[in-house]
Amino acid sequence: MVYFTIFLNLFAMEEGYIINKTMRVSSRFSIVSNKMVEEPLSSISYSLFYPAENNLPLMTGMLEGTNKQLVKCTATDGFMVDGYIFTQVTYDSVVLSGDLYYGFSRNQALQTHFDGTIAIYKLEPSPTPPGPTPTPAPFEKLEDSSANIAIDAPLFPYIYVQPWPAETTQDMLFNFISYDAPTSPANSLYDQLIPLAQQSNRIGMENLTLSFINDTATFPGPYFFTLANVPAPFNTFPALYDQMLVTANGQEQEALLLSELGYADADDLKALMTTANAATVDQVWQNYFALTIIPGYNKLFFIQLNKILLVWNIIQKLYLPPPPYLLQDIIEALPQLMHATVILPGIPVGAGNTQPIFPLPSYQQPPTAPATPSLIVPYAIGQLKMAKYRLLRYQQGEVAHIQNVLKGEKKKIVNRSLTNTGEQTVQQNNNSTENSDVTHETTNELLVEAQKTVAALTKTFTYNNLTTTYGPPTQALLNGSYSEAITPGTPVPEDNSSFAKLVVNKTLSRINNTVLKSRSFAKFSETEEISASIFNNTAGIGNFRGIYRWVNKVYRVSVHNYGNRFLLELLVSKPAADFIASQATLNNITLTKPLSPQQQTPAVNSFTDISLANYVQLLSYYQITKTILPPQQTLSVSATLNASETEKYIAIPAGYTATSAVITGQIAAGATITAITGIIGTVPFSVAGGTPTTETLNSETGQVYVAVIGPNLPASAPVQPQNFILNATVTCTVSPTKQNEWQVAVYDEITQAYEKMIGEYDNNITRFAMTGQQTNPLLLNNIERSSLYRTCMAMILDVATVKTGSEPSITPPLLMVNKQRYIQFAEEALEWDEMTYFFDDQPSPLSYGQQGRDDSLRPFLQADGAVVFLPVRPSFNLQMLYYLTTGVIWPGHYPFVPVNTTDTQTATHVKKVKNWDESGKKEKHWDITLPTTMQVIQDSSQLPDYSLTK
């Protein structure tokens, strides 16, 4: 056993190591000493920086004891690091080593290989060790670990959101560099960009910048192209910046600045404050603006220009300290000033326009709205913590059931579950049509018609007291009366034609048409589960008792701290839309919740909302195959009258009312009458020969009476024929009752179809939780996360579409060509593994994350919206902020990433945070017990005793 001479609870050492002038590894060794523990715990936390002078780590990690950790990361410029970092604890030291391949090629054979020691931390043993020196611990190979070792798996990430820190004047003074726009000379690049920005002419701004770079237009100053063309001493500022960056002390940085520039103290720096030097610095700004508008062009020179502005900003602060701060305050803040960020000028002073110069306006508005409704905003700076879980053990829970078998008994228990499903649809139509050309109200109507149908018609006229008196030469007067009698008999041949005509006109015609259509659709689905158990206790000497217990899982949940993160909030509409569409295409599974009748457009709240305009669409949406034709809105029925048939009844179909009638008459040639008069229903009419008339009826039902009235005076001798023909056509409209019956039938079918569809939908969305189906909760979580990843990635790509638009002269658009570059940026800049989210009405993540059978995708599939929090990798904080504002991927790294005026407040908070990474340090843990649906038989036959023991 080894004792270390350590008297503090926390002992720490730090070292730095630069690999081939390319990468820098900063490590921190610490030991936690506890009097109750004989052997302290040693750990090494490390940070990998690229480039070596970068201030934000590319990757961080922590190793405890003898351990090994995979290193795999990629920088924004494509620089890749792949390999392992490991530690080995010996008797008197802890060694941090690396086996790393790095470079820009994906082929490992073309990469640079580093295999060696990064840091050695010496330990001094106690002068009186209690025992012999132990053998050095062998190297632990994690990839060969036993399969029985439980591994901590991510359970869910969560965020401790902290309030935005308060801003101070000192934050703006020490963290940012601003351009003094009013001092810009006339016709400078900045001055000429202003009117183009007011016109939202991005193409014009780019063309103006290209003319400045190519020197094809007149500007007050040139584009320098290289550092060699920058006037002295400004061309030495980048090298001076690199030397000052290595020194972390403000006093030493000031001394280095004065010695390199050849000045004794800060007051002597006044010699640099000349008009010529001010003009040179302004031209450096113009070059800086040009390379900002054309990002990625001459990247190295852009960083050199940024370093010139940083050193000049430090000189200005030393020469002209503001009143609230003394020179000593400025000197102490020099390490902070070394990482100041350039604020791109926004709205020009006094211009009064709403379009700033930076960020640049879009080329043109997108022709259509983005495919994915997006809302991405910088949310907060929060402390990212990850809850991990480890399955510790299974243990018996409460009693599930007890099976008793008596002495000498043989028992067989069969559990059978059978499910049958049947469906049948029957359709029946009954149509009845009644048509009577004429109907009289006499009581012997039916008898007369029957006689006319089965026998000939014989009329006998008997004249009583018939006398004739003659008056003037052309007039005669008949006195008396006559009676008419109908007797059956055999018709004579000459009466055949008239007899047939009378039978046709007089006989009541009924047509009963009954159609029975039976469509039988039988769907038979049978699911049978049989579980048989045989308990044979025939040879037993006593009763047998089997006690089944529920099985519980015991998990250990631990919380790990990953430090502070800059968080993006994404409000996602319909988060499951992408997954639902893929399932419909690939697996023909409908996961879209059907709309209820009340959710249709227009809404169908009752049967009265069914109309001719929407019923076809409703039948189609709810997949109703039954034919439910609406009643005809209008019908026409008619009757024909002549001189021998002057009255008839027109039958009105059931469910209809008579609204109007069109009456047309024709008088025979030589007749003495000039008009046909009569009554239809309750309305009198008069029709001249050949001229129709229209009458409005009183909504009669059942039948409408129509009769023709003859002339009042007797005809002159000899009697002239009064022959005529008259047709009455009645227009009938459907009654409200019949219309309501059809509406009710359609509404009932729609309601039943919706209930069936909602049942199928409920079955589909819970298919991962149906009886007999076990689903790993991590699988469900992976479905949700992968779907949200695609949706959020589409939202992030839409930022570039909206912010930059599409350059109209380039086909296809550059955004389409460079899509993979944007995807790679989003994958590298955001920590997708630490994405946290919640849906509408979502249950607790822990409660439904471990239950097993009760898991389902219901909260995910039914959510109208989701809130997603995406942490940004610390090295991409300002780049992501710049992308969200401009839609442009900035090619540089911190601190050479500018910010726009609108992002100054957020950038201030980002720059104030120091502890970005805590290497996943475990903070606390606790054990939880969760029930399962599994059962186990207890070894003994004794009932468990849960009573408390004192």
PDB file of C-alpha atoms in Angstrom, residues 442-650:
ATOM      1  CA  THR A 442    -117.022   8.360 -56.200  1.00  0.00           C
ATOM      2  CA  THR A 443    -117.380   5.478 -53.792  1.00  0.00           C
ATOM      3  CA  ASN A 444    -117.847   2.914 -56.569  1.00  0.00           C
ATOM      4  CA  GLU A 445    -114.625   3.967 -58.311  1.00  0.00           C
ATOM      5  CA  LEU A 446    -112.797   0.670 -57.802  1.00  0.00           C
ATOM      6  CA  LEU A 447    -115.843  -1.403 -58.767  1.00  0.00           C
ATOM      7  CA  VAL A 448    -116.335   0.529 -61.976  1.00  0.00           C
ATOM      8  CA  GLU A 449    -112.712   0.185 -62.912  1.00  0.00           C
ATOM      9  CA  ALA A 450    -112.807  -3.529 -62.237  1.00  0.00           C
ATOM     10  CA  GLN A 451    -115.898  -3.923 -64.427  1.00  0.00           C
ATOM     11  CA  LYS A 452    -114.228  -2.016 -67.193  1.00  0.00           C
ATOM     12  CA  THR A 453    -111.195  -4.205 -66.964  1.00  0.00           C
ATOM     13  CA  VAL A 454    -112.948  -7.625 -67.109  1.00  0.00           C
ATOM     14  CA  ALA A 455    -115.949  -6.874 -69.332  1.00  0.00           C
ATOM     15  CA  ALA A 456    -117.281  -4.665 -72.041  1.00  0.00           C
ATOM     16  CA  LEU A 457    -118.845  -1.333 -71.254  1.00  0.00           C
ATOM     17  CA  THR A 458    -122.577  -0.968 -72.105  1.00  0.00           C
ATOM     18  CA  LYS A 459    -124.359   2.276 -71.419  1.00  0.00           C
ATOM     19  CA  THR A 460    -128.173   2.431 -71.388  1.00  0.00           C
ATOM     20  CA  PHE A 461    -129.895   5.801 -71.434  1.00  0.00           C
ATOM     21  CA  THR A 462    -133.595   6.056 -70.291  1.00  0.00           C
ATOM     22  CA  TYR A 463    -135.421   9.309 -71.068  1.00  0.00           C
ATOM     23  CA  ASN A 464    -138.231  10.382 -68.754  1.00  0.00           C
ATOM     24  CA  ASN A 465    -141.000  12.836 -69.829  1.00  0.00           C
ATOM     25  CA  LEU A 466    -139.083  13.982 -72.898  1.00  0.00           C
ATOM     26  CA  THR A 467    -140.906  16.724 -74.880  1.00  0.00           C
ATOM     27  CA  THR A 468    -139.699  19.076 -77.552  1.00  0.00           C
ATOM     28  CA  THR A 469    -140.954  22.599 -78.069  1.00  0.00           C
ATOM     29  CA  TYR A 470    -139.925  24.601 -81.089  1.00  0.00           C
ATOM     30  CA  GLY A 471    -139.629  28.329 -80.966  1.00  0.00           C
ATOM     31  CA  PRO A 472    -138.049  30.555 -83.472  1.00  0.00           C
ATOM     32  CA  PRO A 473    -136.825  28.938 -86.650  1.00  0.00           C
ATOM     33  CA  THR A 474    -133.370  28.131 -85.313  1.00  0.00           C
ATOM     34  CA  GLN A 475    -134.098  27.252 -81.683  1.00  0.00           C
ATOM     35  CA  ALA A 476    -135.427  24.135 -79.876  1.00  0.00           C
ATOM     36  CA  LEU A 477    -136.049  23.463 -76.179  1.00  0.00           C
ATOM     37  CA  LEU A 478    -135.844  19.925 -74.640  1.00  0.00           C
ATOM     38  CA  ASN A 479    -137.745  19.119 -71.419  1.00  0.00           C
ATOM     39  CA  GLY A 480    -137.248  16.025 -69.217  1.00  0.00           C
ATOM     40  CA  SER A 481    -134.296  13.916 -67.932  1.00  0.00           C
ATOM     41  CA  TYR A 482    -132.330  10.737 -68.657  1.00  0.00           C
ATOM     42  CA  SER A 483    -130.599   8.018 -66.552  1.00  0.00           C
ATOM     43  CA  GLU A 484    -127.390   6.065 -67.299  1.00  0.00           C
ATOM     44  CA  ALA A 485    -126.753   2.396 -66.421  1.00  0.00           C
ATOM     45  CA  ILE A 486    -123.573   0.295 -66.842  1.00  0.00           C
ATOM     46  CA  THR A 487    -124.005  -3.414 -67.510  1.00  0.00           C
ATOM     47  CA  PRO A 488    -121.335  -6.008 -68.125  1.00  0.00           C
ATOM     48  CA  GLY A 489    -121.373  -7.651 -71.484  1.00  0.00           C
ATOM     49  CA  THR A 490    -119.309  -8.807 -74.355  1.00  0.00           C
ATOM     50  CA  PRO A 491    -117.808  -5.987 -76.356  1.00  0.00           C
ATOM     51  CA  VAL A 492    -118.603  -5.820 -79.967  1.00  0.00           C
ATOM     52  CA  PRO A 493    -115.742  -5.631 -82.452  1.00  0.00           C
ATOM     53  CA  GLU A 494    -116.217  -1.967 -83.188  1.00  0.00           C
ATOM     54  CA  ASP A 495    -115.682  -1.092 -79.561  1.00  0.00           C
ATOM     55  CA  ASN A 496    -112.271  -2.811 -79.265  1.00  0.00           C
ATOM     56  CA  SER A 497    -110.125   0.250 -79.914  1.00  0.00           C
ATOM     57  CA  SER A 498    -112.077   2.581 -77.649  1.00  0.00           C
ATOM     58  CA  PHE A 499    -112.255  -0.094 -74.958  1.00  0.00           C
ATOM     59  CA  ALA A 500    -108.471  -0.530 -74.883  1.00  0.00           C
ATOM     60  CA  LYS A 501    -107.996   3.236 -74.684  1.00  0.00           C
ATOM     61  CA  LEU A 502    -110.356   3.515 -71.747  1.00  0.00           C
ATOM     62  CA  VAL A 503    -108.678   0.670 -69.864  1.00  0.00           C
ATOM     63  CA  VAL A 504    -105.281   2.256 -70.289  1.00  0.00           C
ATOM     64  CA  ASN A 505    -106.489   5.673 -69.150  1.00  0.00           C
ATOM     65  CA  LYS A 506    -108.767   4.512 -66.369  1.00  0.00           C
ATOM     66  CA  THR A 507    -106.862   1.687 -64.689  1.00  0.00           C
ATOM     67  CA  LEU A 508    -104.834   2.601 -61.649  1.00  0.00           C
ATOM     68  CA  SER A 509    -101.181   1.791 -62.340  1.00  0.00           C
ATOM     69  CA  ARG A 510     -98.918   0.729 -59.484  1.00  0.00           C
ATOM     70  CA  ILE A 511     -95.280  -0.269 -59.782  1.00  0.00           C
ATOM     71  CA  ASN A 512     -93.615  -1.686 -56.745  1.00  0.00           C
ATOM     72  CA  ASN A 513     -89.884  -2.163 -57.180  1.00  0.00           C
ATOM     73  CA  THR A 514     -88.064  -3.739 -54.293  1.00  0.00           C
ATOM     74  CA  VAL A 515     -84.314  -4.172 -54.693  1.00  0.00           C
ATOM     75  CA  LEU A 516     -82.336  -5.954 -52.035  1.00  0.00           C
ATOM     76  CA  LYS A 517     -78.606  -5.488 -52.382  1.00  0.00           C
ATOM     77  CA  SER A 518     -76.559  -7.361 -49.855  1.00  0.00           C
ATOM     78  CA  ARG A 519     -72.824  -6.769 -49.860  1.00  0.00           C
ATOM     79  CA  SER A 520     -71.280  -9.060 -47.339  1.00  0.00           C
ATOM     80  CA  PHE A 521     -67.663  -8.368 -46.478  1.00  0.00           C
ATOM     81  CA  ALA A 522     -66.339 -10.860 -43.978  1.00  0.00           C
ATOM     82  CA  LYS A 523     -63.049 -10.123 -42.280  1.00  0.00           C
ATOM     83  CA  PHE A 524     -61.980 -12.907 -39.995  1.00  0.00           C
ATOM     84  CA  SER A 525     -58.911 -12.455 -37.876  1.00  0.00           C
ATOM     85  CA  GLU A 526     -58.039 -14.931 -35.185  1.00  0.00           C
ATOM     86  CA  THR A 527     -55.234 -14.632 -32.678  1.00  0.00           C
ATOM     87  CA  GLU A 528     -54.799 -17.447 -30.205  1.00  0.00           C
ATOM     88  CA  GLU A 529     -52.318 -17.665 -27.375  1.00  0.00           C
ATOM     89  CA  ILE A 530     -52.143 -20.887 -25.369  1.00  0.00           C
ATOM     90  CA  SER A 531     -50.034 -21.324 -22.292  1.00  0.00           C
ATOM     91  CA  ALA A 532     -50.221 -24.746 -20.615  1.00  0.00           C
ATOM     92  CA  SER A 533     -48.717 -25.700 -17.270  1.00  0.00           C
ATOM     93  CA  ILE A 534     -48.852 -29.182 -15.715  1.00  0.00           C
ATOM     94  CA  PHE A 535     -48.352 -29.597 -11.981  1.00  0.00           C
ATOM     95  CA  ASN A 536     -47.906 -33.258 -11.056  1.00  0.00           C
ATOM     96  CA  ASN A 537     -48.088 -33.851  -7.324  1.00  0.00           C
ATOM     97  CA  THR A 538     -49.426 -37.403  -7.477  1.00  0.00           C
ATOM     98  CA  ALA A 539     -46.310 -38.803  -5.837  1.00  0.00           C
ATOM     99  CA  GLY A 540     -45.918 -35.926  -3.398  1.00  0.00           C
ATOM    100  CA  ILE A 541     -46.224 -36.389   0.335  1.00  0.00           C
ATOM    101  CA  GLY A 542     -47.758 -32.996   0.961  1.00  0.00           C
ATOM    102  CA  ASN A 543     -49.411 -30.005  -0.594  1.00  0.00           C
ATOM    103  CA  PHE A 544     -47.425 -27.837  -3.012  1.00  0.00           C
ATOM    104  CA  ARG A 545     -47.440 -24.082  -3.152  1.00  0.00           C
ATOM    105  CA  GLY A 546     -45.854 -22.071  -5.980  1.00  0.00           C
ATOM    106  CA  ILE A 547     -45.371 -18.385  -5.259  1.00  0.00           C
ATOM    107  CA  TYR A 548     -44.802 -16.135  -8.273  1.00  0.00           C
ATOM    108  CA  ARG A 549     -43.186 -12.764  -7.661  1.00  0.00           C
ATOM    109  CA  TRP A 550     -42.917  -9.675  -9.820  1.00  0.00           C
ATOM    110  CA  VAL A 551     -39.404  -8.823 -10.998  1.00  0.00           C
ATOM    111  CA  ASN A 552     -38.065  -5.343 -10.254  1.00  0.00           C
ATOM    112  CA  LYS A 553     -35.115  -3.593 -11.871  1.00  0.00           C
ATOM    113  CA  VAL A 554     -32.710  -1.567  -9.762  1.00  0.00           C
ATOM    114  CA  TYR A 555     -30.992   1.264 -11.626  1.00  0.00           C
ATOM    115  CA  ARG A 556     -28.289   3.639 -10.519  1.00  0.00           C
ATOM    116  CA  VAL A 557     -28.841   7.119 -11.933  1.00  0.00           C
ATOM    117  CA  SER A 558     -25.890   9.504 -11.888  1.00  0.00           C
ATOM    118  CA  VAL A 559     -25.550  13.157 -12.853  1.00  0.00           C
ATOM    119  CA  HIS A 560     -22.493  14.303 -14.807  1.00  0.00           C
ATOM    120  CA  ASN A 561     -21.547  17.938 -15.277  1.00  0.00           C
ATOM    121  CA  TYR A 562     -20.294  18.926 -18.738  1.00  0.00           C
ATOM    122  CA  GLY A 563     -19.850  22.610 -17.983  1.00  0.00           C
ATOM    123  CA  ASN A 564     -21.552  25.634 -19.515  1.00  0.00           C
ATOM    124  CA  ARG A 565     -22.997  25.652 -22.985  1.00  0.00           C
ATOM    125  CA  PHE A 566     -24.405  28.234 -25.340  1.00  0.00           C
ATOM    126  CA  LEU A 567     -27.898  26.928 -26.085  1.00  0.00           C
ATOM    127  CA  LEU A 568     -30.073  27.255 -29.168  1.00  0.00           C
ATOM    128  CA  GLU A 569     -33.830  26.932 -28.806  1.00  0.00           C
ATOM    129  CA  LEU A 570     -35.676  25.388 -31.744  1.00  0.00           C
ATOM    130  CA  LEU A 571     -39.465  25.418 -31.815  1.00  0.00           C
ATOM    131  CA  VAL A 572     -40.465  22.513 -34.034  1.00  0.00           C
ATOM    132  CA  SER A 573     -43.957  22.250 -35.468  1.00  0.00           C
ATOM    133  CA  LYS A 574     -45.284  18.713 -35.951  1.00  0.00           C
ATOM    134  CA  PRO A 575     -42.060  16.970 -34.865  1.00  0.00           C
ATOM    135  CA  ALA A 576     -43.233  13.549 -36.061  1.00  0.00           C
ATOM    136  CA  ALA A 577     -44.212  14.665 -39.572  1.00  0.00           C
ATOM    137  CA  ASP A 578     -41.006  13.322 -41.134  1.00  0.00           C
ATOM    138  CA  PHE A 579     -41.323   9.945 -39.395  1.00  0.00           C
ATOM    139  CA  ILE A 580     -45.032   9.630 -40.240  1.00  0.00           C
ATOM    140  CA  ALA A 581     -44.338  10.323 -43.921  1.00  0.00           C
ATOM    141  CA  SER A 582     -41.542   7.743 -44.035  1.00  0.00           C
ATOM    142  CA  GLN A 583     -43.727   5.052 -42.453  1.00  0.00           C
ATOM    143  CA  ALA A 584     -46.522   5.734 -44.942  1.00  0.00           C
ATOM    144  CA  THR A 585     -44.080   5.454 -47.858  1.00  0.00           C
ATOM    145  CA  LEU A 586     -41.966   2.506 -46.717  1.00  0.00           C
ATOM    146  CA  ASN A 587     -44.320   0.392 -44.596  1.00  0.00           C
ATOM    147  CA  ASN A 588     -47.786   1.586 -45.679  1.00  0.00           C
ATOM    148  CA  ILE A 589     -48.613   2.420 -42.062  1.00  0.00           C
ATOM    149  CA  THR A 590     -50.907   5.379 -41.450  1.00  0.00           C
ATOM    150  CA  LEU A 591     -49.798   7.317 -38.395  1.00  0.00           C
ATOM    151  CA  THR A 592     -51.608  10.548 -39.203  1.00  0.00           C
ATOM    152  CA  LYS A 593     -54.475  11.179 -36.822  1.00  0.00           C
ATOM    153  CA  PRO A 594     -57.724  11.356 -38.806  1.00  0.00           C
ATOM    154  CA  LEU A 595     -59.694  14.553 -38.597  1.00  0.00           C
ATOM    155  CA  SER A 596     -62.980  14.423 -36.786  1.00  0.00           C
ATOM    156  CA  PRO A 597     -66.074  15.774 -38.571  1.00  0.00           C
ATOM    157  CA  GLN A 598     -65.826  18.844 -36.348  1.00  0.00           C
ATOM    158  CA  GLN A 599     -62.253  19.466 -37.600  1.00  0.00           C
ATOM    159  CA  GLN A 600     -63.211  19.427 -41.276  1.00  0.00           C
ATOM    160  CA  THR A 601     -63.398  22.597 -43.328  1.00  0.00           C
ATOM    161  CA  PRO A 602     -66.170  23.624 -43.110  1.00  0.00           C
ATOM    162  CA  ALA A 603     -66.897  21.987 -39.762  1.00  0.00           C
ATOM    163  CA  VAL A 604     -69.575  19.273 -39.590  1.00  0.00           C
ATOM    164  CA  ASN A 605     -71.066  19.643 -36.128  1.00  0.00           C
ATOM    165  CA  SER A 606     -74.415  17.950 -36.845  1.00  0.00           C
ATOM    166  CA  PHE A 607     -76.364  16.335 -39.693  1.00  0.00           C
ATOM    167  CA  THR A 608     -77.623  19.753 -40.802  1.00  0.00           C
ATOM    168  CA  ASP A 609     -74.077  20.587 -41.980  1.00  0.00           C
ATOM    169  CA  ILE A 610     -74.206  17.818 -44.630  1.00  0.00           C
ATOM    170  CA  SER A 611     -74.814  19.362 -48.050  1.00  0.00           C
ATOM    171  CA  LEU A 612     -74.546  18.548 -51.727  1.00  0.00           C
ATOM    172  CA  ALA A 613     -71.301  20.546 -51.805  1.00  0.00           C
ATOM    173  CA  ASN A 614     -69.386  18.576 -49.161  1.00  0.00           C
ATOM    174  CA  TYR A 615     -70.854  15.102 -48.874  1.00  0.00           C
ATOM    175  CA  VAL A 616     -68.755  13.591 -51.707  1.00  0.00           C
ATOM    176  CA  GLN A 617     -65.548  14.887 -50.136  1.00  0.00           C
ATOM    177  CA  LEU A 618     -66.599  13.546 -46.737  1.00  0.00           C
ATOM    178  CA  LEU A 619     -67.440  10.095 -48.101  1.00  0.00           C
ATOM    179  CA  SER A 620     -64.068   9.995 -49.832  1.00  0.00           C
ATOM    180  CA  TYR A 621     -62.069  11.157 -46.772  1.00  0.00           C
ATOM    181  CA  TYR A 622     -63.679   8.632 -44.429  1.00  0.00           C
ATOM    182  CA  GLN A 623     -63.409   5.864 -47.072  1.00  0.00           C
ATOM    183  CA  ILE A 624     -67.141   5.065 -47.149  1.00  0.00           C
ATOM    184  CA  THR A 625     -67.916   2.654 -50.016  1.00  0.00           C
ATOM    185  CA  LYS A 626     -71.655   2.507 -49.388  1.00  0.00           C
ATOM    186  CA  THR A 627     -73.656   4.459 -51.979  1.00  0.00           C
ATOM    187  CA  ILE A 628     -75.801   7.124 -50.336  1.00  0.00           C
ATOM    188  CA  LEU A 629     -77.179   9.210 -53.167  1.00  0.00           C
ATOM    189  CA  PRO A 630     -78.951  12.422 -52.230  1.00  0.00           C
ATOM    190  CA  PRO A 631     -82.622  12.809 -53.179  1.00  0.00           C
ATOM    191  CA  GLN A 632     -83.380  14.682 -56.356  1.00  0.00           C
ATOM    192  CA  GLN A 633     -84.134  18.249 -55.494  1.00  0.00           C
ATOM    193  CA  THR A 634     -86.901  18.594 -58.144  1.00  0.00           C
ATOM    194  CA  LEU A 635     -89.190  16.121 -59.952  1.00  0.00           C
ATOM    195  CA  SER A 636     -91.815  16.536 -62.656  1.00  0.00           C
ATOM    196  CA  VAL A 637     -95.089  14.572 -62.921  1.00  0.00           C
ATOM    197  CA  SER A 638     -97.858  15.192 -65.473  1.00  0.00           C
ATOM    198  CA  ALA A 639    -101.359  14.240 -66.614  1.00  0.00           C
ATOM    199  CA  THR A 640    -103.212  14.599 -69.929  1.00  0.00           C
ATOM    200  CA  LEU A 641    -106.932  15.535 -70.265  1.00  0.00           C
ATOM    201  CA  ASN A 642    -109.320  15.751 -73.241  1.00  0.00           C
ATOM    202  CA  ALA A 643    -113.024  16.313 -73.908  1.00  0.00           C
ATOM    203  CA  SER A 644    -113.986  12.848 -72.695  1.00  0.00           C
ATOM    204  CA  GLU A 645    -111.689  12.946 -69.633  1.00  0.00           C
ATOM    205  CA  THR A 646    -112.059  16.259 -67.928  1.00  0.00           C
ATOM    206  CA  GLU A 647    -110.656  15.426 -64.483  1.00  0.00           C
ATOM    207  CA  LYS A 648    -107.695  13.515 -63.060  1.00  0.00           C
ATOM    208  CA  TYR A 649    -105.483  13.178 -59.987  1.00  0.00           C
ATOM    209  CA  ILE A 650    -101.720  13.696 -60.380  1.00  0.00           C
TER     210      ILE A 650
END
